[in-house]
C-alpha positions as a printed NumPy array, in Angstrom:
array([[ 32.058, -67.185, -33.25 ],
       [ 31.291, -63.437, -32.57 ],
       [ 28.927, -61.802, -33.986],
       [ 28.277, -57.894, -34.783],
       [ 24.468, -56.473, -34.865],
       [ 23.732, -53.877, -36.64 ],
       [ 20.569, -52.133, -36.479],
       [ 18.938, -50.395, -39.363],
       [ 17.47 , -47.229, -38.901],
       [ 18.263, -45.475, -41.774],
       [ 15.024, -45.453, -43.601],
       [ 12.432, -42.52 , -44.882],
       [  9.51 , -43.763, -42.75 ],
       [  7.126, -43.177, -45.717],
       [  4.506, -45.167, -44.427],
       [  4.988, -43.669, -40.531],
       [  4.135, -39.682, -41.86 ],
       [  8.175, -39.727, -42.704],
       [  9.058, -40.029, -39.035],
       [ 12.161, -41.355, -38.392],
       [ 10.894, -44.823, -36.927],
       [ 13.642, -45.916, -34.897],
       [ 12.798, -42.806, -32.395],
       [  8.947, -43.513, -32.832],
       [  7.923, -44.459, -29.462],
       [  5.676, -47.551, -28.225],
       [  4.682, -47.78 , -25.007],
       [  6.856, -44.969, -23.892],
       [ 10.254, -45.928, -24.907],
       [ 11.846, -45.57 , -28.521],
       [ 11.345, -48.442, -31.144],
       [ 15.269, -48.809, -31.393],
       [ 15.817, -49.119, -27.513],
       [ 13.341, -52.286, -28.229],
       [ 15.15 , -53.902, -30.801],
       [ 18.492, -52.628, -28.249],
       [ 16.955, -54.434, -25.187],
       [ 16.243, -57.921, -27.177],
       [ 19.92 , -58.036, -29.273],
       [ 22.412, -56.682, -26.829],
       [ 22.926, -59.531, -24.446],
       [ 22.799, -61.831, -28.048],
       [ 25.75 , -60.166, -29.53 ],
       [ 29.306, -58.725, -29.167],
       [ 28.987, -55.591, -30.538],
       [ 25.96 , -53.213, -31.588],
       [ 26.359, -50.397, -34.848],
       [ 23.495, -48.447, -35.758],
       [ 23.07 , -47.215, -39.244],
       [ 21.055, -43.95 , -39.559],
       [ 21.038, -41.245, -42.06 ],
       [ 19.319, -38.455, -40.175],
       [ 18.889, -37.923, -36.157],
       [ 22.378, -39.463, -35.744],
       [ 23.474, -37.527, -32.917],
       [ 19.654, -38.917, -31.068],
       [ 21.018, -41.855, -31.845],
       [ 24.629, -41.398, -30.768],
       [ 23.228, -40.944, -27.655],
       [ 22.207, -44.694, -27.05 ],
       [ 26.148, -45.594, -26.609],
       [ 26.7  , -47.194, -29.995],
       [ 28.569, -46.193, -33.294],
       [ 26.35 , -44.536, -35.576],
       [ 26.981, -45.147, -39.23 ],
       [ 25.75 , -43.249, -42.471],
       [ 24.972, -45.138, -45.397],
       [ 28.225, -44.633, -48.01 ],
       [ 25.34 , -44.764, -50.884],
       [ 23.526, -41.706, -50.912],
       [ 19.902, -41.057, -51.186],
       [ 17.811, -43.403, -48.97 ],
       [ 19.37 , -46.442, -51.305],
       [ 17.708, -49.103, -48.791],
       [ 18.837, -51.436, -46.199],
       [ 21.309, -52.921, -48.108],
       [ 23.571, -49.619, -48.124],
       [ 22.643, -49.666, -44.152],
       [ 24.312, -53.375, -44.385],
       [ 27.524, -52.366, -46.504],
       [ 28.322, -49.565, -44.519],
       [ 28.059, -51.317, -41.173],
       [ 29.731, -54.608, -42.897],
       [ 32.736, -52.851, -43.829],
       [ 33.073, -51.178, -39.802],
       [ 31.739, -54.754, -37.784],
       [ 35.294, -56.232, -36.377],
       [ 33.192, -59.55 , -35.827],
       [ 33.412, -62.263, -38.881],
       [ 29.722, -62.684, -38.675],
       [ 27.374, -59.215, -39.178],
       [ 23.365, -59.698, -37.294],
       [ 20.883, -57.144, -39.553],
       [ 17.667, -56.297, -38.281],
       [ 15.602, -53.643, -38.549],
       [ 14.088, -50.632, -35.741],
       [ 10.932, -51.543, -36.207],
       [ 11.482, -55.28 , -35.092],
       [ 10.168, -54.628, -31.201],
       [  9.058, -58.425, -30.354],
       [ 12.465, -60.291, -31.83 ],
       [ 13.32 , -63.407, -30.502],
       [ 15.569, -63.599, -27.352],
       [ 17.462, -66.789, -29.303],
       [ 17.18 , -65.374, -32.839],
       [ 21.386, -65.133, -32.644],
       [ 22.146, -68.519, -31.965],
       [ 19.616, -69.922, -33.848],
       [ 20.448, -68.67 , -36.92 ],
       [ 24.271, -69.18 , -36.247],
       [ 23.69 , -72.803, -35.273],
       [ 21.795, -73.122, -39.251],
       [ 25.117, -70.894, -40.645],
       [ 27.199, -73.362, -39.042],
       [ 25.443, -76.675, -39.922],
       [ 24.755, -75.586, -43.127],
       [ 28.26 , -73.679, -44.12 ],
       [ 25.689, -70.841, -45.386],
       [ 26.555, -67.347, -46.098],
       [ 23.158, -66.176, -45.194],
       [ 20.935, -67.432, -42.782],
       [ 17.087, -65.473, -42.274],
       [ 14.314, -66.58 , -40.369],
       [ 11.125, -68.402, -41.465],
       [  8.152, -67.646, -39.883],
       [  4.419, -67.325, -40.163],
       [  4.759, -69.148, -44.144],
       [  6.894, -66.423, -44.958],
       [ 10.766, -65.077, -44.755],
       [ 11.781, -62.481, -42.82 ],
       [ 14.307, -61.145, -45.268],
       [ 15.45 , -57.663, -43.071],
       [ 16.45 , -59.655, -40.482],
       [ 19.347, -61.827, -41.456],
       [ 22.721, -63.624, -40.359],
       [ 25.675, -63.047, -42.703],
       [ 29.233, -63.935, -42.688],
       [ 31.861, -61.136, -43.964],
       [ 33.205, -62.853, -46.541],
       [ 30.671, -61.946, -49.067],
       [ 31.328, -57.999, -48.169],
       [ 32.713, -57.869, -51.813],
       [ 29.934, -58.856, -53.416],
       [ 27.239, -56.353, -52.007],
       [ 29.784, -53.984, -53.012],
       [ 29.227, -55.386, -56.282],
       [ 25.844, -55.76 , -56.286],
       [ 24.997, -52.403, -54.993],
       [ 26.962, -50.468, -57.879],
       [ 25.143, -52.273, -60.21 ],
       [ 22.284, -50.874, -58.92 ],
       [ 20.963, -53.411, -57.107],
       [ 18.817, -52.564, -54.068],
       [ 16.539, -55.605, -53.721],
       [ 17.304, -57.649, -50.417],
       [ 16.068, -60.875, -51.682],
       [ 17.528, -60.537, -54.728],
       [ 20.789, -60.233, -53.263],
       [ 20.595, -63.179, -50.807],
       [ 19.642, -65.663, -53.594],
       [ 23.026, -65.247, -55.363],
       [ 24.441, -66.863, -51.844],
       [ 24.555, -69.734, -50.253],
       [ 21.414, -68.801, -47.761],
       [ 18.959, -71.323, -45.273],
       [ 16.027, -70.621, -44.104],
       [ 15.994, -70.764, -40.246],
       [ 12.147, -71.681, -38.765],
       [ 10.902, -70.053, -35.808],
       [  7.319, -70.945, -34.317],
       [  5.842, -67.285, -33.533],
       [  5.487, -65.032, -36.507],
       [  4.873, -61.869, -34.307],
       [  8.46 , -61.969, -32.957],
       [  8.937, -60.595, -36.44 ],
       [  6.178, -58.297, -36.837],
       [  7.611, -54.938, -38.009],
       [  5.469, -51.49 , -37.718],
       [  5.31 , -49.405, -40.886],
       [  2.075, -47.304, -40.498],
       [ -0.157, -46.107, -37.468],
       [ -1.955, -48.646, -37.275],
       [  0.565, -51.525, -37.209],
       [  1.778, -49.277, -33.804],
       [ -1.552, -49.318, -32.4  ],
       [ -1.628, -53.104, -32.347],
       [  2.032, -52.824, -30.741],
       [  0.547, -50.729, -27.983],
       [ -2.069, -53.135, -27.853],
       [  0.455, -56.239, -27.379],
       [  2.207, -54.541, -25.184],
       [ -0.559, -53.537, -22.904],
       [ -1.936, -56.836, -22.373]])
């Protein structure tokens, strides 16, 4: 089954001094080319979804979508957006800020969707879900159209009304996402050793 990624950049970067962090760089190159290196050869097709820098990140080759929710309304409008554009049946989420991500995070999650018959499937790692980084199949499109005008914004809170498994993975860091300086530092860190 074919699967579209979409990677969300569309965030304020509150905790980053408001940069935008997909075009933060570690270890010379920008946190989205990362997350681009370790999902492109795991997909069929790549969208990003951005709400400012968007021609930067037209630049990288990919379709650049805005979120149709105005107002920084989370990754969830990032998701909508790109789930109503994706011409695949199944939609890959995960953030810019996800550098170390699995090289088998695609099929392993759509090997648990399949076995499953989940809607949802996220990854389980380090005694904790990853909830930004999830599998989902189209079909249920409708209802985070729903769920957003409600007013809805909470990620976990939208998974639980689906059918949703929880997908284990042994290293925790593959997941490790970097909000603030510091959480970069220990990036550069990895990555220098």
């Amino acid at each position: 089954m074919k699967i579209s990624a979409v990677i969300l950049a569309g965030g304020q970067g509150r905790r980053l001094g408001r940069e935008d962090k997909g075009l933060v760089l570690l270890h010379g190159h920008p946190l989205i080319a990362r997350v681009l290196d370790r999902i492109t050869p795991q997909v069929d097709e790549i969208l990003i979804s951005a709400n400012r820098n968007i021609e930067t990140y037209a630049g990288l080759g990919y379709p650049v979508l805005a979120d149709g929710i105005g107002n920084f309304a989370g990754p969830l409008a990032g998701l909508h957006r790109t789930m109503t554009e994706a011409t695949h049946p199944l939609v890959l989420a995960v953030p810019c800020d996800t550098p170390f991500l699995p090289d088998h995070l695609a099929a392993r999650l759509l090997t648990s969707l399949r076995d499953e018959d989940a809607d949802i499937a996220i990854p389980f790692a380090g005694g904790r879900t990853h909830q930004a980084v999830c599998l989902c199949r189209r079909t249920i499109l409708m209802d985070l159209d729903q769920y957003l005008r409600q007013g809805g914004r909470r990620v976990d809170e939208w998974q639980c009304r689906h059918q949703r498994i929880e997908v284990l993975f042994d290293n925790p860091d593959a997941f490790a996402n970097i909000n603030t300086p510091e959480e970069l530092a220990l990036a550069e860190q990895r990555l220098g050793n």
